[in-house]
Amino acid sequence: MSEDIFLIGYLFLSLVIILTLAMKFKFNVAVTLVIASLFMGIASGLGLVETLTSISEGFGGLMTALGIPIGLGVILGKLISDSGGAYSIATAVLNRTSEKWALYALGAASFILAIPVFFDVAFIILVPLAIQLGKQANKPLPYSVGAIIIGAAVAHTLVPPTPNPLAAASILDFDLGIMILIGTLVGFVATMVTIKLYFIILDKGFWNKEQDEDESLDNTFGRIDVPSNPPSALLALIPIILPSIMIILGSVGSVFYDENPAVIAFFSHRIIALLIGTLAAYFIAAKSLSKEERDNSSSEAMQATGIVLLITGAGGAFGKIIENTGIDQAIVNIFVSDAQSTISIILVAFFMGVMFRTITGSGTVAGITTMTIMAGVATGVDIHPVWVAMASLSGGLMLGHVNDSGFWISTKIAGLTVKGGLKTYTTSEAIAGFVVLFITIIGAHIF
């Protein structure tokens, strides 16, 4: 037990190193993860060479599984956004909804858009629509802004091909098709429930227009340039739906075959599925973008991918160090006395994710780091790893605040004060995190 306590102590010091370097000295998070990995390996007795080997193996292993898919996913989303396809999807969802359900439809549109694109892109696309919709429904600003924050945050956190849920299947070693199915189903239900709960809070007088809205901002609600002839919503959905169908077919095939035939295994692989989705996005974007514009859009997407890949790989390095030191078993020994306690595992993963997100401000760091720590823990418990992923990610969804770039994007573009940002971005994501946790606990005892 004393050795377990020392390992937990070294992990705690590693986290202090990450947080101190990232917050006080403003180091890049990927750099802090590598430094923390070095400390953790050496302090735990792995030795100098073994520590470096583990870091290299962890980084390379995760990049082997995720490097190309993440890059393709970002390009896919960028092409959908720049071509105006994302705008078409949003308007189509809203135009097919009655006024009573319009704000819920707005949340659904935000959820759909944030599957292929990052949170900030989905938010920027939808803010102009949200403001107009709020005025038509005679609802204060936080109703419409909260709906798009909730939908975008939940989808970005739970549904591949965004980095965290895409990494979950590799880190915790389960079928990606299951992550797509569970992430989509749980995420959509959680989005609708969270919107309802958040609206109930707003109805109780939670919002104060004078204190929570910043009237001094000139460009209060943001703008978006949409091409004059964007692809239809149906066309724009093809690159989003097609890869998911291909990956899920592989999961379905495994039910009927001991080993999927080569053709199914090939076309259901995440690289091929996302490659075909990206090619579909490239050709569909031709309706509104020239070849040069599409090439530029792809290049810009790849530039944005670099930091995501670096953080993801560094998280893999940290995870490999944790695996080789045996700290996963130490966590079981200390925090989970009953090795069959599903609820204990879920709660440990959840609160660890909350801690990382609250302190670092990064949902990506919170999710990937928590899942790597919990990867070994989950193998000793009768629980499907998808629920460990969901618990980790729901914790990483919680309590984004002033050290989170998404907080400032949503606050400033929507024209809110800091207090208003806390009442929209932070509060709505906190509710969403608890809702996903509640569904996860139920799901883990059923499936």
CSV table of C-alpha atoms in Angstrom, one decimal:
chain,number,residue,atom,x,y,z
A,1,MET,CA,0.0,0.0,0.0
A,2,SER,CA,2.9,2.4,0.8
A,3,GLU,CA,4.2,1.9,-2.8
A,4,ASP,CA,0.7,2.7,-4.1
A,5,ILE,CA,0.6,5.9,-2.0
A,6,PHE,CA,4.0,7.0,-3.4
A,7,LEU,CA,2.9,6.4,-7.0
A,8,ILE,CA,-0.3,8.5,-6.3
A,9,GLY,CA,1.9,11.2,-4.8
A,10,TYR,CA,4.2,11.2,-7.9
A,11,LEU,CA,1.1,11.5,-10.1
A,12,PHE,CA,-0.2,14.4,-8.0
A,13,LEU,CA,3.2,16.1,-8.3
A,14,SER,CA,3.1,15.5,-12.1
A,15,LEU,CA,-0.3,17.2,-12.2
A,16,VAL,CA,1.2,20.1,-10.2
A,17,ILE,CA,4.0,20.4,-12.8
A,18,ILE,CA,1.5,20.5,-15.6
A,19,LEU,CA,-0.7,23.1,-14.0
A,20,THR,CA,2.1,25.3,-12.8
A,21,LEU,CA,3.9,25.4,-16.1
A,22,ALA,CA,0.7,25.9,-18.1
A,23,MET,CA,-1.0,28.5,-15.9
A,24,LYS,CA,1.8,30.4,-14.2
A,25,PHE,CA,4.5,30.2,-16.9
A,26,LYS,CA,2.2,29.9,-19.9
A,27,PHE,CA,4.0,26.9,-21.4
A,28,ASN,CA,2.3,25.0,-24.2
A,29,VAL,CA,0.2,22.2,-22.7
A,30,ALA,CA,2.0,19.6,-24.9
A,31,VAL,CA,5.3,20.7,-23.5
A,32,THR,CA,4.1,20.5,-19.9
A,33,LEU,CA,2.8,16.9,-20.6
A,34,VAL,CA,6.2,15.8,-21.8
A,35,ILE,CA,8.0,17.4,-18.8
A,36,ALA,CA,5.5,15.8,-16.4
A,37,SER,CA,6.0,12.4,-18.2
A,38,LEU,CA,9.8,12.7,-17.6
A,39,PHE,CA,9.3,13.5,-14.0
A,40,MET,CA,6.7,10.7,-13.5
A,41,GLY,CA,8.8,8.1,-15.1
A,42,ILE,CA,12.1,8.9,-13.4
A,43,ALA,CA,10.5,9.5,-10.0
A,44,SER,CA,8.6,6.2,-10.2
A,45,GLY,CA,11.8,4.2,-10.9
A,46,LEU,CA,11.4,3.5,-14.6
A,47,GLY,CA,14.9,4.8,-15.2
A,48,LEU,CA,16.2,7.3,-17.7
A,49,VAL,CA,16.2,5.2,-20.9
A,50,GLU,CA,12.9,3.4,-20.1
A,51,THR,CA,11.2,6.7,-19.4
A,52,LEU,CA,12.3,8.1,-22.8
A,53,THR,CA,11.3,4.9,-24.5
A,54,SER,CA,7.9,5.0,-22.9
A,55,ILE,CA,7.3,8.6,-24.0
A,56,SER,CA,8.3,7.8,-27.6
A,57,GLU,CA,6.1,4.7,-27.6
A,58,GLY,CA,3.1,6.5,-26.1
A,59,PHE,CA,3.3,9.4,-28.5
A,60,GLY,CA,3.9,7.2,-31.5
A,61,GLY,CA,1.3,4.6,-30.6
A,62,LEU,CA,-1.5,7.2,-30.3
A,63,MET,CA,-0.4,9.0,-33.4
A,64,THR,CA,-0.4,5.7,-35.3
A,65,ALA,CA,-4.1,5.2,-34.4
A,66,LEU,CA,-5.3,8.8,-34.5
A,67,GLY,CA,-2.9,11.1,-36.5
A,68,ILE,CA,-4.5,10.7,-39.9
A,69,PRO,CA,-8.1,10.4,-38.7
A,70,ILE,CA,-7.9,13.6,-36.7
A,71,GLY,CA,-6.3,15.5,-39.6
A,72,LEU,CA,-8.9,14.2,-42.0
A,73,GLY,CA,-11.7,15.1,-39.6
A,74,VAL,CA,-10.5,18.7,-39.3
A,75,ILE,CA,-10.3,19.1,-43.1
A,76,LEU,CA,-13.8,17.6,-43.5
A,77,GLY,CA,-15.2,20.1,-41.0
A,78,LYS,CA,-13.4,23.1,-42.5
A,79,LEU,CA,-14.7,22.3,-46.0
A,80,ILE,CA,-18.3,22.0,-44.7
A,81,SER,CA,-18.0,25.2,-42.8
A,82,ASP,CA,-16.3,27.3,-45.6
A,83,SER,CA,-18.6,26.1,-48.3
A,84,GLY,CA,-21.6,27.3,-46.4
A,85,GLY,CA,-22.9,23.7,-45.9
A,86,ALA,CA,-22.9,24.0,-42.1
A,87,TYR,CA,-25.1,27.1,-42.4
A,88,SER,CA,-27.4,25.2,-44.7
A,89,ILE,CA,-27.8,22.4,-42.2
A,90,ALA,CA,-28.5,24.9,-39.4
A,91,THR,CA,-31.2,26.8,-41.3
A,92,ALA,CA,-32.8,23.6,-42.6
A,93,VAL,CA,-33.2,22.3,-39.0
A,94,LEU,CA,-34.7,25.6,-37.8
A,95,ASN,CA,-37.0,26.1,-40.8
A,96,ARG,CA,-38.6,22.7,-40.2
A,97,THR,CA,-39.5,23.4,-36.6
A,98,SER,CA,-42.5,25.0,-35.0
A,99,GLU,CA,-41.9,28.2,-32.9
A,100,LYS,CA,-42.6,26.2,-29.7
A,101,TRP,CA,-39.6,23.9,-30.3
A,102,ALA,CA,-37.4,26.4,-32.2
A,103,LEU,CA,-34.9,26.8,-29.4
A,104,TYR,CA,-34.6,23.0,-29.0
A,105,ALA,CA,-34.1,22.7,-32.8
A,106,LEU,CA,-31.4,25.3,-32.5
A,107,GLY,CA,-29.6,23.1,-29.9
A,108,ALA,CA,-30.1,20.1,-32.2
A,109,ALA,CA,-28.6,22.1,-35.1
A,110,SER,CA,-25.6,23.0,-32.9
A,111,PHE,CA,-25.2,19.4,-31.9
A,112,ILE,CA,-25.1,18.2,-35.5
A,113,LEU,CA,-22.7,20.9,-36.6
A,114,ALA,CA,-20.2,20.3,-33.8
A,115,ILE,CA,-19.8,16.7,-34.8
A,116,PRO,CA,-17.4,17.5,-37.7
A,117,VAL,CA,-16.3,20.9,-36.7
A,118,PHE,CA,-14.8,22.4,-33.5
A,119,PHE,CA,-16.9,24.1,-30.8
A,120,ASP,CA,-15.9,27.6,-31.8
A,121,VAL,CA,-16.7,27.2,-35.5
A,122,ALA,CA,-20.2,25.8,-34.7
A,123,PHE,CA,-20.8,28.6,-32.3
A,124,ILE,CA,-19.8,31.4,-34.7
A,125,ILE,CA,-21.9,29.9,-37.5
A,126,LEU,CA,-25.0,29.7,-35.3
A,127,VAL,CA,-24.8,33.0,-33.3
A,128,PRO,CA,-26.4,35.2,-35.9
A,129,LEU,CA,-29.3,32.7,-36.4
A,130,ALA,CA,-29.6,32.3,-32.6
A,131,ILE,CA,-30.0,36.0,-32.0
A,132,GLN,CA,-32.7,36.3,-34.7
A,133,LEU,CA,-34.5,33.3,-33.4
A,134,GLY,CA,-34.4,34.6,-29.9
A,135,LYS,CA,-36.0,37.8,-31.0
A,136,GLN,CA,-38.7,36.1,-32.9
A,137,ALA,CA,-39.5,33.9,-29.9
A,138,ASN,CA,-39.3,36.9,-27.6
A,139,LYS,CA,-36.8,35.2,-25.4
A,140,PRO,CA,-33.8,36.9,-23.7
A,141,LEU,CA,-30.3,36.3,-25.1
A,142,PRO,CA,-29.2,33.4,-22.8
A,143,TYR,CA,-31.9,31.1,-24.1
A,144,SER,CA,-30.6,31.0,-27.7
A,145,VAL,CA,-27.0,31.4,-26.8
A,146,GLY,CA,-27.3,28.7,-24.1
A,147,ALA,CA,-28.9,26.3,-26.6
A,148,ILE,CA,-26.0,26.5,-29.0
A,149,ILE,CA,-23.4,26.3,-26.3
A,150,ILE,CA,-25.0,23.1,-25.0
A,151,GLY,CA,-25.4,21.4,-28.3
A,152,ALA,CA,-21.9,22.2,-29.6
A,153,ALA,CA,-20.2,21.4,-26.3
A,154,VAL,CA,-21.8,18.0,-25.9
A,155,ALA,CA,-21.3,16.9,-29.5
A,156,HIS,CA,-17.7,18.1,-29.5
A,157,THR,CA,-17.0,16.2,-26.3
A,158,LEU,CA,-18.8,12.9,-27.0
A,159,VAL,CA,-19.1,12.2,-30.8
A,160,PRO,CA,-16.2,11.3,-33.1
A,161,PRO,CA,-14.4,12.5,-35.2
A,162,THR,CA,-13.5,15.3,-32.7
A,163,PRO,CA,-10.2,14.4,-31.0
A,164,ASN,CA,-11.5,13.3,-27.5
A,165,PRO,CA,-14.1,10.8,-28.5
A,166,LEU,CA,-12.0,9.6,-31.4
A,167,ALA,CA,-9.2,8.9,-29.0
A,168,ALA,CA,-11.4,7.1,-26.5
A,169,ALA,CA,-11.7,3.9,-28.6
A,170,SER,CA,-7.9,3.7,-29.0
A,171,ILE,CA,-7.0,4.6,-25.4
A,172,LEU,CA,-9.6,2.3,-23.8
A,173,ASP,CA,-9.4,-0.4,-26.5
A,174,PHE,CA,-12.9,-0.8,-27.8
A,175,ASP,CA,-14.8,-0.5,-31.0
A,176,LEU,CA,-15.0,3.0,-32.5
A,177,GLY,CA,-18.5,2.2,-33.8
A,178,ILE,CA,-19.7,1.7,-30.3
A,179,MET,CA,-18.3,5.2,-29.3
A,180,ILE,CA,-20.2,6.7,-32.3
A,181,LEU,CA,-23.5,5.0,-31.4
A,182,ILE,CA,-23.3,5.7,-27.6
A,183,GLY,CA,-21.8,9.1,-28.0
A,184,THR,CA,-24.5,10.2,-30.4
A,185,LEU,CA,-27.4,8.7,-28.5
A,186,VAL,CA,-26.3,9.8,-25.1
A,187,GLY,CA,-25.2,13.2,-26.4
A,188,PHE,CA,-28.4,14.0,-28.2
A,189,VAL,CA,-30.6,13.0,-25.2
A,190,ALA,CA,-28.3,14.9,-22.9
A,191,THR,CA,-28.5,18.0,-25.1
A,192,MET,CA,-32.3,18.1,-25.0
A,193,VAL,CA,-32.5,17.4,-21.3
A,194,THR,CA,-29.8,20.0,-20.5
A,195,ILE,CA,-31.5,22.6,-22.6
A,196,LYS,CA,-34.8,22.0,-20.7
A,197,LEU,CA,-33.1,22.2,-17.3
A,198,TYR,CA,-31.2,25.3,-18.3
A,199,PHE,CA,-34.4,27.0,-19.5
A,200,ILE,CA,-36.1,26.1,-16.2
A,201,ILE,CA,-33.2,27.9,-14.3
A,202,LEU,CA,-33.5,30.9,-16.6
A,203,ASP,CA,-37.3,31.0,-16.1
A,204,LYS,CA,-36.6,31.4,-12.3
A,205,GLY,CA,-34.9,34.8,-12.9
A,206,PHE,CA,-31.3,33.6,-13.2
A,207,TRP,CA,-30.5,36.2,-15.8
A,208,ASN,CA,-29.9,39.9,-15.2
A,209,LYS,CA,-29.7,41.8,-18.5
A,210,GLU,CA,-28.0,44.9,-17.0
A,211,GLN,CA,-25.3,42.9,-15.3
A,212,ASP,CA,-24.9,40.0,-17.7
A,213,GLU,CA,-24.9,41.6,-21.1
A,214,ASP,CA,-22.2,43.9,-22.4
A,215,GLU,CA,-23.9,46.7,-24.4
A,216,SER,CA,-20.5,48.4,-25.1
A,217,LEU,CA,-19.4,45.8,-27.7
A,218,ASP,CA,-19.6,47.0,-31.2
A,219,ASN,CA,-19.8,43.6,-33.0
A,220,THR,CA,-22.0,42.1,-30.4
A,221,PHE,CA,-23.4,39.1,-32.2
A,222,GLY,CA,-20.7,38.3,-34.7
A,223,ARG,CA,-21.0,37.8,-38.5
A,224,ILE,CA,-20.4,35.0,-40.8
A,225,ASP,CA,-19.7,35.1,-44.6
A,226,VAL,CA,-21.8,32.5,-46.4
A,227,PRO,CA,-21.1,31.8,-50.1
A,228,SER,CA,-24.0,32.9,-52.4
A,229,ASN,CA,-24.6,29.3,-53.6
A,230,PRO,CA,-23.9,26.9,-50.6
A,231,PRO,CA,-24.6,23.2,-50.9
A,232,SER,CA,-28.0,22.1,-49.7
A,233,ALA,CA,-28.4,20.7,-46.2
A,234,LEU,CA,-28.9,17.2,-47.5
A,235,LEU,CA,-25.6,17.3,-49.5
A,236,ALA,CA,-23.7,18.9,-46.6
A,237,LEU,CA,-24.8,16.1,-44.3
A,238,ILE,CA,-23.3,13.4,-46.6
A,239,PRO,CA,-19.7,13.9,-45.4
A,240,ILE,CA,-20.9,13.7,-41.8
A,241,ILE,CA,-23.1,10.7,-42.0
A,242,LEU,CA,-21.1,8.6,-44.5
A,243,PRO,CA,-18.0,7.9,-42.4
A,244,SER,CA,-20.2,7.1,-39.4
A,245,ILE,CA,-22.2,4.5,-41.4
A,246,MET,CA,-19.0,2.9,-42.7
A,247,ILE,CA,-17.5,2.6,-39.2
A,248,ILE,CA,-20.7,1.3,-37.7
A,249,LEU,CA,-21.0,-1.3,-40.5
A,250,GLY,CA,-17.7,-2.8,-39.2
A,251,SER,CA,-19.2,-3.0,-35.7
A,252,VAL,CA,-22.3,-4.7,-37.1
A,253,GLY,CA,-20.2,-7.1,-39.1
A,254,SER,CA,-18.4,-8.3,-36.0
A,255,VAL,CA,-21.7,-9.5,-34.7
A,256,PHE,CA,-22.1,-11.9,-37.7
A,257,TYR,CA,-18.5,-12.9,-38.2
A,258,ASP,CA,-15.8,-14.1,-35.8
A,259,GLU,CA,-13.5,-11.9,-37.9
A,260,ASN,CA,-14.8,-9.3,-40.4
A,261,PRO,CA,-14.0,-10.1,-44.0
A,262,ALA,CA,-11.2,-8.0,-45.4
A,263,VAL,CA,-13.4,-5.8,-47.5
A,264,ILE,CA,-15.6,-4.9,-44.5
A,265,ALA,CA,-12.5,-4.4,-42.3
A,266,PHE,CA,-11.0,-2.1,-44.9
A,267,PHE,CA,-13.9,0.2,-45.6
A,268,SER,CA,-15.0,0.4,-41.9
A,269,HIS,CA,-11.5,1.4,-40.8
A,270,ARG,CA,-11.5,5.0,-39.4
A,271,ILE,CA,-8.8,6.1,-41.9
A,272,ILE,CA,-10.7,4.9,-44.9
A,273,ALA,CA,-14.1,6.1,-43.6
A,274,LEU,CA,-12.9,9.6,-42.8
A,275,LEU,CA,-10.9,9.7,-46.1
A,276,ILE,CA,-14.1,9.0,-48.1
A,277,GLY,CA,-16.0,11.6,-46.0
A,278,THR,CA,-13.3,14.2,-46.6
A,279,LEU,CA,-13.3,13.5,-50.3
A,280,ALA,CA,-17.1,13.8,-50.3
A,281,ALA,CA,-16.8,17.1,-48.5
A,282,TYR,CA,-14.2,18.3,-51.1
A,283,PHE,CA,-16.4,17.6,-54.1
A,284,ILE,CA,-19.6,18.9,-52.4
A,285,ALA,CA,-17.8,22.1,-51.5
A,286,ALA,CA,-17.1,22.6,-55.2
A,287,LYS,CA,-20.7,24.0,-55.5
A,288,SER,CA,-19.6,27.2,-53.8
A,289,LEU,CA,-15.8,27.1,-53.7
A,290,SER,CA,-13.2,27.1,-56.4
A,291,LYS,CA,-10.5,24.5,-56.4
A,292,GLU,CA,-8.0,27.0,-55.1
A,293,GLU,CA,-10.4,28.0,-52.3
A,294,ARG,CA,-10.9,24.4,-51.4
A,295,ASP,CA,-7.2,23.8,-51.3
A,296,ASN,CA,-6.7,26.8,-49.2
A,297,SER,CA,-9.4,25.7,-46.8
A,298,SER,CA,-7.7,22.3,-46.5
A,299,SER,CA,-4.3,23.9,-45.9
A,300,GLU,CA,-5.8,26.1,-43.1
A,301,ALA,CA,-7.4,23.1,-41.5
A,302,MET,CA,-4.0,21.2,-41.4
A,303,GLN,CA,-2.3,24.2,-39.8
A,304,ALA,CA,-5.0,24.2,-37.1
A,305,THR,CA,-4.6,20.4,-36.7
A,306,GLY,CA,-0.9,20.6,-35.6
A,307,ILE,CA,-1.5,21.7,-32.0
A,308,VAL,CA,-4.3,19.2,-31.6
A,309,LEU,CA,-2.1,16.4,-32.7
A,310,LEU,CA,0.8,17.5,-30.5
A,311,ILE,CA,-1.4,17.7,-27.4
A,312,THR,CA,-3.1,14.3,-28.3
A,313,GLY,CA,0.3,12.7,-28.8
A,314,ALA,CA,1.8,14.2,-25.6
A,315,GLY,CA,-1.3,12.9,-23.7
A,316,GLY,CA,-0.5,9.4,-25.2
A,317,ALA,CA,3.1,9.7,-23.9
A,318,PHE,CA,1.8,10.6,-20.4
A,319,GLY,CA,-0.6,7.7,-20.6
A,320,LYS,CA,2.2,5.2,-21.5
A,321,ILE,CA,4.3,6.4,-18.5
A,322,ILE,CA,1.3,5.9,-16.3
A,323,GLU,CA,0.7,2.4,-17.7
A,324,ASN,CA,4.4,1.4,-17.2
A,325,THR,CA,4.6,2.6,-13.6
A,326,GLY,CA,1.5,0.6,-12.6
A,327,ILE,CA,-0.3,3.6,-11.2
A,328,ASP,CA,-3.6,2.3,-12.6
A,329,GLN,CA,-3.6,-0.6,-10.2
A,330,ALA,CA,-2.6,1.8,-7.4
A,331,ILE,CA,-5.7,3.9,-8.1
A,332,VAL,CA,-7.8,0.7,-7.9
A,333,ASN,CA,-6.2,-0.3,-4.6
A,334,ILE,CA,-6.6,3.1,-3.0
A,335,PHE,CA,-9.8,4.6,-4.5
A,336,VAL,CA,-11.8,1.5,-5.5
A,337,SER,CA,-11.6,-1.0,-2.7
A,338,ASP,CA,-14.4,-3.1,-4.3
A,339,ALA,CA,-12.9,-4.2,-7.6
A,340,GLN,CA,-16.4,-4.8,-9.0
A,341,SER,CA,-17.7,-1.4,-8.1
A,342,THR,CA,-19.0,0.1,-11.4
A,343,ILE,CA,-20.2,3.3,-9.7
A,344,SER,CA,-16.8,3.8,-8.0
A,345,ILE,CA,-14.9,3.6,-11.3
A,346,ILE,CA,-17.4,6.0,-13.0
A,347,LEU,CA,-17.2,8.6,-10.2
A,348,VAL,CA,-13.4,8.4,-10.0
A,349,ALA,CA,-13.2,9.0,-13.8
A,350,PHE,CA,-15.8,11.8,-13.7
A,351,PHE,CA,-14.2,13.8,-10.8
A,352,MET,CA,-10.7,13.4,-12.3
A,353,GLY,CA,-12.0,14.8,-15.6
A,354,VAL,CA,-13.6,17.7,-13.7
A,355,MET,CA,-10.4,18.5,-11.9
A,356,PHE,CA,-8.3,18.5,-15.1
A,357,ARG,CA,-10.9,20.7,-17.0
A,358,THR,CA,-11.4,23.2,-14.2
A,359,ILE,CA,-7.7,23.7,-13.6
A,360,THR,CA,-6.3,23.5,-17.2
A,361,GLY,CA,-9.3,24.9,-19.0
A,362,SER,CA,-8.8,22.3,-21.8
A,363,GLY,CA,-11.5,19.7,-22.4
A,364,THR,CA,-9.0,17.9,-24.7
A,365,VAL,CA,-6.4,17.7,-22.0
A,366,ALA,CA,-9.0,16.7,-19.4
A,367,GLY,CA,-10.5,13.9,-21.5
A,368,ILE,CA,-7.4,12.3,-22.9
A,369,THR,CA,-5.4,12.5,-19.6
A,370,THR,CA,-8.3,11.1,-17.6
A,371,MET,CA,-8.9,8.2,-20.0
A,372,THR,CA,-5.2,7.3,-20.1
A,373,ILE,CA,-5.1,7.2,-16.4
A,374,MET,CA,-8.3,5.1,-16.2
A,375,ALA,CA,-7.4,2.7,-19.1
A,376,GLY,CA,-5.7,0.2,-16.8
A,377,VAL,CA,-8.2,0.6,-14.1
A,378,ALA,CA,-11.2,-0.3,-16.3
A,379,THR,CA,-9.7,-3.7,-17.2
A,380,GLY,CA,-10.2,-4.9,-13.6
A,381,VAL,CA,-13.8,-4.0,-13.3
A,382,ASP,CA,-17.0,-5.5,-14.9
A,383,ILE,CA,-17.8,-2.4,-17.0
A,384,HIS,CA,-17.7,-1.8,-20.7
A,385,PRO,CA,-14.9,0.7,-21.4
A,386,VAL,CA,-17.3,3.0,-23.4
A,387,TRP,CA,-18.8,4.0,-20.1
A,388,VAL,CA,-15.4,4.7,-18.6
A,389,ALA,CA,-14.9,7.0,-21.6
A,390,MET,CA,-18.2,8.6,-21.1
A,391,ALA,CA,-17.5,9.3,-17.4
A,392,SER,CA,-14.1,10.7,-18.2
A,393,LEU,CA,-15.5,12.9,-21.0
A,394,SER,CA,-18.5,14.1,-19.0
A,395,GLY,CA,-16.1,15.3,-16.3
A,396,GLY,CA,-14.0,17.0,-19.0
A,397,LEU,CA,-17.2,18.8,-20.1
A,398,MET,CA,-17.6,20.4,-16.7
A,399,LEU,CA,-16.8,23.9,-15.4
A,400,GLY,CA,-15.1,25.6,-18.3
A,401,HIS,CA,-14.4,29.2,-17.2
A,402,VAL,CA,-12.0,32.1,-17.6
A,403,ASN,CA,-9.0,29.9,-18.4
A,404,ASP,CA,-10.8,28.3,-21.3
A,405,SER,CA,-10.7,29.8,-24.8
A,406,GLY,CA,-14.2,28.6,-25.5
A,407,PHE,CA,-15.4,30.7,-22.6
A,408,TRP,CA,-14.1,33.9,-24.2
A,409,ILE,CA,-15.2,33.0,-27.7
A,410,SER,CA,-18.8,32.5,-26.6
A,411,THR,CA,-18.8,35.4,-24.1
A,412,LYS,CA,-17.4,38.1,-26.4
A,413,ILE,CA,-19.0,37.1,-29.7
A,414,ALA,CA,-22.4,36.9,-27.9
A,415,GLY,CA,-21.9,40.2,-26.2
A,416,LEU,CA,-21.8,39.1,-22.6
A,417,THR,CA,-20.0,40.2,-19.5
A,418,VAL,CA,-17.8,37.8,-17.6
A,419,LYS,CA,-20.6,37.2,-15.2
A,420,GLY,CA,-22.9,36.5,-18.2
A,421,GLY,CA,-20.4,34.1,-19.6
A,422,LEU,CA,-20.3,32.2,-16.3
A,423,LYS,CA,-24.1,32.0,-16.3
A,424,THR,CA,-24.2,30.7,-19.9
A,425,TYR,CA,-21.0,28.8,-20.9
A,426,THR,CA,-20.0,27.6,-17.4
A,427,THR,CA,-23.4,26.9,-16.0
A,428,SER,CA,-24.9,25.1,-19.1
A,429,GLU,CA,-21.8,22.9,-19.5
A,430,ALA,CA,-21.9,22.0,-15.8
A,431,ILE,CA,-25.5,20.9,-16.1
A,432,ALA,CA,-24.6,18.9,-19.3
A,433,GLY,CA,-21.8,17.2,-17.5
A,434,PHE,CA,-24.1,16.0,-14.7
A,435,VAL,CA,-26.7,14.9,-17.2
A,436,VAL,CA,-24.2,12.8,-19.1
A,437,LEU,CA,-22.9,11.3,-15.9
A,438,PHE,CA,-26.4,10.3,-14.8
A,439,ILE,CA,-27.1,8.6,-18.2
A,440,THR,CA,-23.7,7.0,-18.0
A,441,ILE,CA,-24.4,5.4,-14.6
A,442,ILE,CA,-27.7,4.0,-15.9
A,443,GLY,CA,-26.1,2.8,-19.1
A,444,ALA,CA,-23.2,1.1,-17.3
A,445,HIS,CA,-25.6,-1.0,-15.3
A,446,ILE,CA,-27.6,-2.0,-18.4
A,447,PHE,CA,-25.0,-2.5,-21.1
